[in-house]
Amino acid sequence: MYLHNKNNMRHFCITNKKKQKTSIFIFGQWVFWPIVVIVLLVIIFILPAYWSVINFDQL
């Protein structure tokens, strides 16, 4: 009985940890994707301007 209970507790802990990880993962994605989009937009908009400034200076 005691061993069975111990296994149940362990199983419950594992399932609980998995749930926490998935919620953190989803939250991480919600934070992660807007940052990626912003960084990509910054690279797309700033890099061409930056390169044109460098090339203009060299001319």
PDB file of N, CA and C in Angstrom:
ATOM      1  N   MET A   1       0.836  -1.201   0.000  1.00  0.00           N
ATOM      2  CA  MET A   1       0.000   0.000   0.000  1.00  0.00           C
ATOM      3  C   MET A   1       0.875   1.257   0.000  1.00  0.00           C
ATOM      4  N   TYR A   2       1.874   1.261   0.852  1.00  0.00           N
ATOM      5  CA  TYR A   2       2.764   2.426   0.957  1.00  0.00           C
ATOM      6  C   TYR A   2       3.518   2.641  -0.353  1.00  0.00           C
ATOM      7  N   LEU A   3       4.047   1.552  -0.929  1.00  0.00           N
ATOM      8  CA  LEU A   3       4.788   1.640  -2.185  1.00  0.00           C
ATOM      9  C   LEU A   3       3.878   2.164  -3.299  1.00  0.00           C
ATOM     10  N   HIS A   4       2.667   1.628  -3.346  1.00  0.00           N
ATOM     11  CA  HIS A   4       1.705   2.050  -4.367  1.00  0.00           C
ATOM     12  C   HIS A   4       1.438   3.562  -4.248  1.00  0.00           C
ATOM     13  N   ASN A   5       1.269   4.021  -3.021  1.00  0.00           N
ATOM     14  CA  ASN A   5       1.015   5.432  -2.763  1.00  0.00           C
ATOM     15  C   ASN A   5       2.204   6.282  -3.221  1.00  0.00           C
ATOM     16  N   LYS A   6       3.402   5.796  -2.916  1.00  0.00           N
ATOM     17  CA  LYS A   6       4.617   6.517  -3.296  1.00  0.00           C
ATOM     18  C   LYS A   6       4.676   6.678  -4.823  1.00  0.00           C
ATOM     19  N   ASN A   7       4.373   5.609  -5.538  1.00  0.00           N
ATOM     20  CA  ASN A   7       4.384   5.665  -7.001  1.00  0.00           C
ATOM     21  C   ASN A   7       3.348   6.664  -7.514  1.00  0.00           C
ATOM     22  N   ASN A   8       2.188   6.657  -6.906  1.00  0.00           N
ATOM     23  CA  ASN A   8       1.144   7.603  -7.311  1.00  0.00           C
ATOM     24  C   ASN A   8       1.613   9.039  -7.126  1.00  0.00           C
ATOM     25  N   MET A   9       2.240   9.302  -5.995  1.00  0.00           N
ATOM     26  CA  MET A   9       2.741  10.647  -5.722  1.00  0.00           C
ATOM     27  C   MET A   9       3.781  11.037  -6.765  1.00  0.00           C
ATOM     28  N   ARG A  10       4.671  10.106  -7.058  1.00  0.00           N
ATOM     29  CA  ARG A  10       5.720  10.381  -8.045  1.00  0.00           C
ATOM     30  C   ARG A  10       5.081  10.684  -9.401  1.00  0.00           C
ATOM     31  N   HIS A  11       4.097   9.885  -9.774  1.00  0.00           N
ATOM     32  CA  HIS A  11       3.399  10.083 -11.049  1.00  0.00           C
ATOM     33  C   HIS A  11       2.726  11.462 -11.071  1.00  0.00           C
ATOM     34  N   PHE A  12       2.096  11.817  -9.972  1.00  0.00           N
ATOM     35  CA  PHE A  12       1.423  13.113  -9.874  1.00  0.00           C
ATOM     36  C   PHE A  12       2.443  14.248 -10.025  1.00  0.00           C
ATOM     37  N   CYS A  13       3.583  14.106  -9.381  1.00  0.00           N
ATOM     38  CA  CYS A  13       4.633  15.125  -9.479  1.00  0.00           C
ATOM     39  C   CYS A  13       5.093  15.273 -10.926  1.00  0.00           C
ATOM     40  N   ILE A  14       5.285  14.154 -11.606  1.00  0.00           N
ATOM     41  CA  ILE A  14       5.763  14.194 -12.996  1.00  0.00           C
ATOM     42  C   ILE A  14       4.730  14.902 -13.879  1.00  0.00           C
ATOM     43  N   THR A  15       3.447  14.546 -13.716  1.00  0.00           N
ATOM     44  CA  THR A  15       2.417  15.174 -14.543  1.00  0.00           C
ATOM     45  C   THR A  15       2.342  16.669 -14.226  1.00  0.00           C
ATOM     46  N   ASN A  16       2.478  17.017 -12.966  1.00  0.00           N
ATOM     47  CA  ASN A  16       2.431  18.415 -12.564  1.00  0.00           C
ATOM     48  C   ASN A  16       3.574  19.193 -13.206  1.00  0.00           C
ATOM     49  N   LYS A  17       4.762  18.624 -13.167  1.00  0.00           N
ATOM     50  CA  LYS A  17       5.925  19.287 -13.768  1.00  0.00           C
ATOM     51  C   LYS A  17       5.712  19.479 -15.266  1.00  0.00           C
ATOM     52  N   LYS A  18       5.168  18.470 -15.915  1.00  0.00           N
ATOM     53  CA  LYS A  18       4.924  18.577 -17.359  1.00  0.00           C
ATOM     54  C   LYS A  18       3.957  19.730 -17.647  1.00  0.00           C
ATOM     55  N   LYS A  19       2.899  19.820 -16.849  1.00  0.00           N
ATOM     56  CA  LYS A  19       1.925  20.899 -17.050  1.00  0.00           C
ATOM     57  C   LYS A  19       2.603  22.258 -16.886  1.00  0.00           C
ATOM     58  N   GLN A  20       3.416  22.403 -15.860  1.00  0.00           N
ATOM     59  CA  GLN A  20       4.115  23.669 -15.635  1.00  0.00           C
ATOM     60  C   GLN A  20       5.023  23.987 -16.813  1.00  0.00           C
ATOM     61  N   LYS A  21       5.742  22.986 -17.288  1.00  0.00           N
ATOM     62  CA  LYS A  21       6.663  23.205 -18.410  1.00  0.00           C
ATOM     63  C   LYS A  21       5.912  23.664 -19.656  1.00  0.00           C
ATOM     64  N   THR A  22       4.777  23.033 -19.943  1.00  0.00           N
ATOM     65  CA  THR A  22       4.035  23.411 -21.146  1.00  0.00           C
ATOM     66  C   THR A  22       3.500  24.833 -21.020  1.00  0.00           C
ATOM     67  N   SER A  23       3.010  25.203 -19.831  1.00  0.00           N
ATOM     68  CA  SER A  23       2.486  26.562 -19.660  1.00  0.00           C
ATOM     69  C   SER A  23       3.620  27.573 -19.805  1.00  0.00           C
ATOM     70  N   ILE A  24       4.776  27.267 -19.220  1.00  0.00           N
ATOM     71  CA  ILE A  24       5.940  28.153 -19.358  1.00  0.00           C
ATOM     72  C   ILE A  24       6.361  28.211 -20.824  1.00  0.00           C
ATOM     73  N   PHE A  25       6.310  27.069 -21.507  1.00  0.00           N
ATOM     74  CA  PHE A  25       6.695  27.006 -22.924  1.00  0.00           C
ATOM     75  C   PHE A  25       5.767  27.887 -23.763  1.00  0.00           C
ATOM     76  N   ILE A  26       4.466  27.799 -23.507  1.00  0.00           N
ATOM     77  CA  ILE A  26       3.497  28.614 -24.251  1.00  0.00           C
ATOM     78  C   ILE A  26       3.729  30.089 -23.951  1.00  0.00           C
ATOM     79  N   PHE A  27       3.922  30.408 -22.676  1.00  0.00           N
ATOM     80  CA  PHE A  27       4.193  31.796 -22.280  1.00  0.00           C
ATOM     81  C   PHE A  27       5.492  32.274 -22.922  1.00  0.00           C
ATOM     82  N   GLY A  28       6.492  31.388 -22.941  1.00  0.00           N
ATOM     83  CA  GLY A  28       7.764  31.719 -23.574  1.00  0.00           C
ATOM     84  C   GLY A  28       7.583  31.997 -25.049  1.00  0.00           C
ATOM     85  N   GLN A  29       6.719  31.224 -25.704  1.00  0.00           N
ATOM     86  CA  GLN A  29       6.454  31.465 -27.127  1.00  0.00           C
ATOM     87  C   GLN A  29       5.767  32.808 -27.323  1.00  0.00           C
ATOM     88  N   TRP A  30       4.816  33.129 -26.444  1.00  0.00           N
ATOM     89  CA  TRP A  30       4.097  34.409 -26.557  1.00  0.00           C
ATOM     90  C   TRP A  30       5.056  35.578 -26.426  1.00  0.00           C
ATOM     91  N   VAL A  31       6.086  35.416 -25.570  1.00  0.00           N
ATOM     92  CA  VAL A  31       7.075  36.490 -25.410  1.00  0.00           C
ATOM     93  C   VAL A  31       8.095  36.427 -26.540  1.00  0.00           C
ATOM     94  N   PHE A  32       8.443  35.203 -26.947  1.00  0.00           N
ATOM     95  CA  PHE A  32       9.553  34.975 -27.889  1.00  0.00           C
ATOM     96  C   PHE A  32       9.220  35.451 -29.296  1.00  0.00           C
ATOM     97  N   TRP A  33       8.029  35.126 -29.794  1.00  0.00           N
ATOM     98  CA  TRP A  33       7.717  35.425 -31.202  1.00  0.00           C
ATOM     99  C   TRP A  33       7.618  36.914 -31.507  1.00  0.00           C
ATOM    100  N   PRO A  34       6.962  37.733 -30.671  1.00  0.00           N
ATOM    101  CA  PRO A  34       6.968  39.186 -30.951  1.00  0.00           C
ATOM    102  C   PRO A  34       8.376  39.757 -30.960  1.00  0.00           C
ATOM    103  N   ILE A  35       9.241  39.273 -30.054  1.00  0.00           N
ATOM    104  CA  ILE A  35      10.629  39.758 -30.033  1.00  0.00           C
ATOM    105  C   ILE A  35      11.314  39.398 -31.343  1.00  0.00           C
ATOM    106  N   VAL A  36      11.118  38.168 -31.824  1.00  0.00           N
ATOM    107  CA  VAL A  36      11.724  37.747 -33.095  1.00  0.00           C
ATOM    108  C   VAL A  36      11.224  38.625 -34.236  1.00  0.00           C
ATOM    109  N   VAL A  37       9.925  38.891 -34.263  1.00  0.00           N
ATOM    110  CA  VAL A  37       9.347  39.726 -35.328  1.00  0.00           C
ATOM    111  C   VAL A  37       9.932  41.132 -35.276  1.00  0.00           C
ATOM    112  N   ILE A  38      10.029  41.703 -34.072  1.00  0.00           N
ATOM    113  CA  ILE A  38      10.578  43.059 -33.921  1.00  0.00           C
ATOM    114  C   ILE A  38      12.029  43.092 -34.376  1.00  0.00           C
ATOM    115  N   VAL A  39      12.808  42.091 -33.961  1.00  0.00           N
ATOM    116  CA  VAL A  39      14.228  42.048 -34.356  1.00  0.00           C
ATOM    117  C   VAL A  39      14.349  41.946 -35.872  1.00  0.00           C
ATOM    118  N   LEU A  40      13.544  41.096 -36.492  1.00  0.00           N
ATOM    119  CA  LEU A  40      13.588  40.960 -37.956  1.00  0.00           C
ATOM    120  C   LEU A  40      13.222  42.274 -38.637  1.00  0.00           C
ATOM    121  N   LEU A  41      12.184  42.940 -38.145  1.00  0.00           N
ATOM    122  CA  LEU A  41      11.784  44.223 -38.728  1.00  0.00           C
ATOM    123  C   LEU A  41      12.905  45.249 -38.582  1.00  0.00           C
ATOM    124  N   VAL A  42      13.529  45.280 -37.411  1.00  0.00           N
ATOM    125  CA  VAL A  42      14.633  46.220 -37.177  1.00  0.00           C
ATOM    126  C   VAL A  42      15.765  45.937 -38.151  1.00  0.00           C
ATOM    127  N   ILE A  43      16.105  44.647 -38.320  1.00  0.00           N
ATOM    128  CA  ILE A  43      17.190  44.279 -39.245  1.00  0.00           C
ATOM    129  C   ILE A  43      16.810  44.687 -40.668  1.00  0.00           C
ATOM    130  N   ILE A  44      15.569  44.408 -41.068  1.00  0.00           N
ATOM    131  CA  ILE A  44      15.138  44.712 -42.442  1.00  0.00           C
ATOM    132  C   ILE A  44      15.154  46.216 -42.697  1.00  0.00           C
ATOM    133  N   PHE A  45      14.722  47.011 -41.711  1.00  0.00           N
ATOM    134  CA  PHE A  45      14.624  48.457 -41.939  1.00  0.00           C
ATOM    135  C   PHE A  45      15.936  49.185 -41.701  1.00  0.00           C
ATOM    136  N   ILE A  46      16.711  48.776 -40.671  1.00  0.00           N
ATOM    137  CA  ILE A  46      17.909  49.540 -40.292  1.00  0.00           C
ATOM    138  C   ILE A  46      19.119  49.142 -41.134  1.00  0.00           C
ATOM    139  N   LEU A  47      19.279  47.851 -41.422  1.00  0.00           N
ATOM    140  CA  LEU A  47      20.486  47.426 -42.150  1.00  0.00           C
ATOM    141  C   LEU A  47      20.631  48.096 -43.515  1.00  0.00           C
ATOM    142  N   PRO A  48      19.610  48.153 -44.374  1.00  0.00           N
ATOM    143  CA  PRO A  48      19.785  48.837 -45.666  1.00  0.00           C
ATOM    144  C   PRO A  48      20.165  50.302 -45.485  1.00  0.00           C
ATOM    145  N   ALA A  49      19.520  50.990 -44.534  1.00  0.00           N
ATOM    146  CA  ALA A  49      19.848  52.396 -44.279  1.00  0.00           C
ATOM    147  C   ALA A  49      21.292  52.511 -43.801  1.00  0.00           C
ATOM    148  N   TYR A  50      21.686  51.591 -42.909  1.00  0.00           N
ATOM    149  CA  TYR A  50      23.050  51.592 -42.373  1.00  0.00           C
ATOM    150  C   TYR A  50      24.059  51.392 -43.501  1.00  0.00           C
ATOM    151  N   TRP A  51      23.791  50.423 -44.360  1.00  0.00           N
ATOM    152  CA  TRP A  51      24.718  50.158 -45.468  1.00  0.00           C
ATOM    153  C   TRP A  51      24.768  51.334 -46.438  1.00  0.00           C
ATOM    154  N   SER A  52      23.626  51.957 -46.704  1.00  0.00           N
ATOM    155  CA  SER A  52      23.613  53.100 -47.627  1.00  0.00           C
ATOM    156  C   SER A  52      24.415  54.252 -47.035  1.00  0.00           C
ATOM    157  N   VAL A  53      24.350  54.453 -45.723  1.00  0.00           N
ATOM    158  CA  VAL A  53      25.134  55.508 -45.066  1.00  0.00           C
ATOM    159  C   VAL A  53      26.620  55.201 -45.206  1.00  0.00           C
ATOM    160  N   ILE A  54      27.010  53.940 -44.972  1.00  0.00           N
ATOM    161  CA  ILE A  54      28.427  53.560 -45.093  1.00  0.00           C
ATOM    162  C   ILE A  54      28.895  53.771 -46.529  1.00  0.00           C
ATOM    163  N   ASN A  55      28.104  53.316 -47.501  1.00  0.00           N
ATOM    164  CA  ASN A  55      28.487  53.461 -48.909  1.00  0.00           C
ATOM    165  C   ASN A  55      28.540  54.932 -49.312  1.00  0.00           C
ATOM    166  N   PHE A  56      27.636  55.738 -48.796  1.00  0.00           N
ATOM    167  CA  PHE A  56      27.618  57.169 -49.103  1.00  0.00           C
ATOM    168  C   PHE A  56      28.882  57.840 -48.554  1.00  0.00           C
ATOM    169  N   ASP A  57      29.296  57.409 -47.355  1.00  0.00           N
ATOM    170  CA  ASP A  57      30.528  57.956 -46.765  1.00  0.00           C
ATOM    171  C   ASP A  57      31.733  57.583 -47.618  1.00  0.00           C
ATOM    172  N   GLN A  58      31.736  56.380 -48.160  1.00  0.00           N
ATOM    173  CA  GLN A  58      32.884  55.943 -48.965  1.00  0.00           C
ATOM    174  C   GLN A  58      32.928  56.691 -50.290  1.00  0.00           C
ATOM    175  N   LEU A  59      31.760  57.073 -50.823  1.00  0.00           N
ATOM    176  CA  LEU A  59      31.734  57.850 -52.062  1.00  0.00           C
ATOM    177  C   LEU A  59      32.316  59.227 -51.763  1.00  0.00           C
TER     178      LEU A  59
END
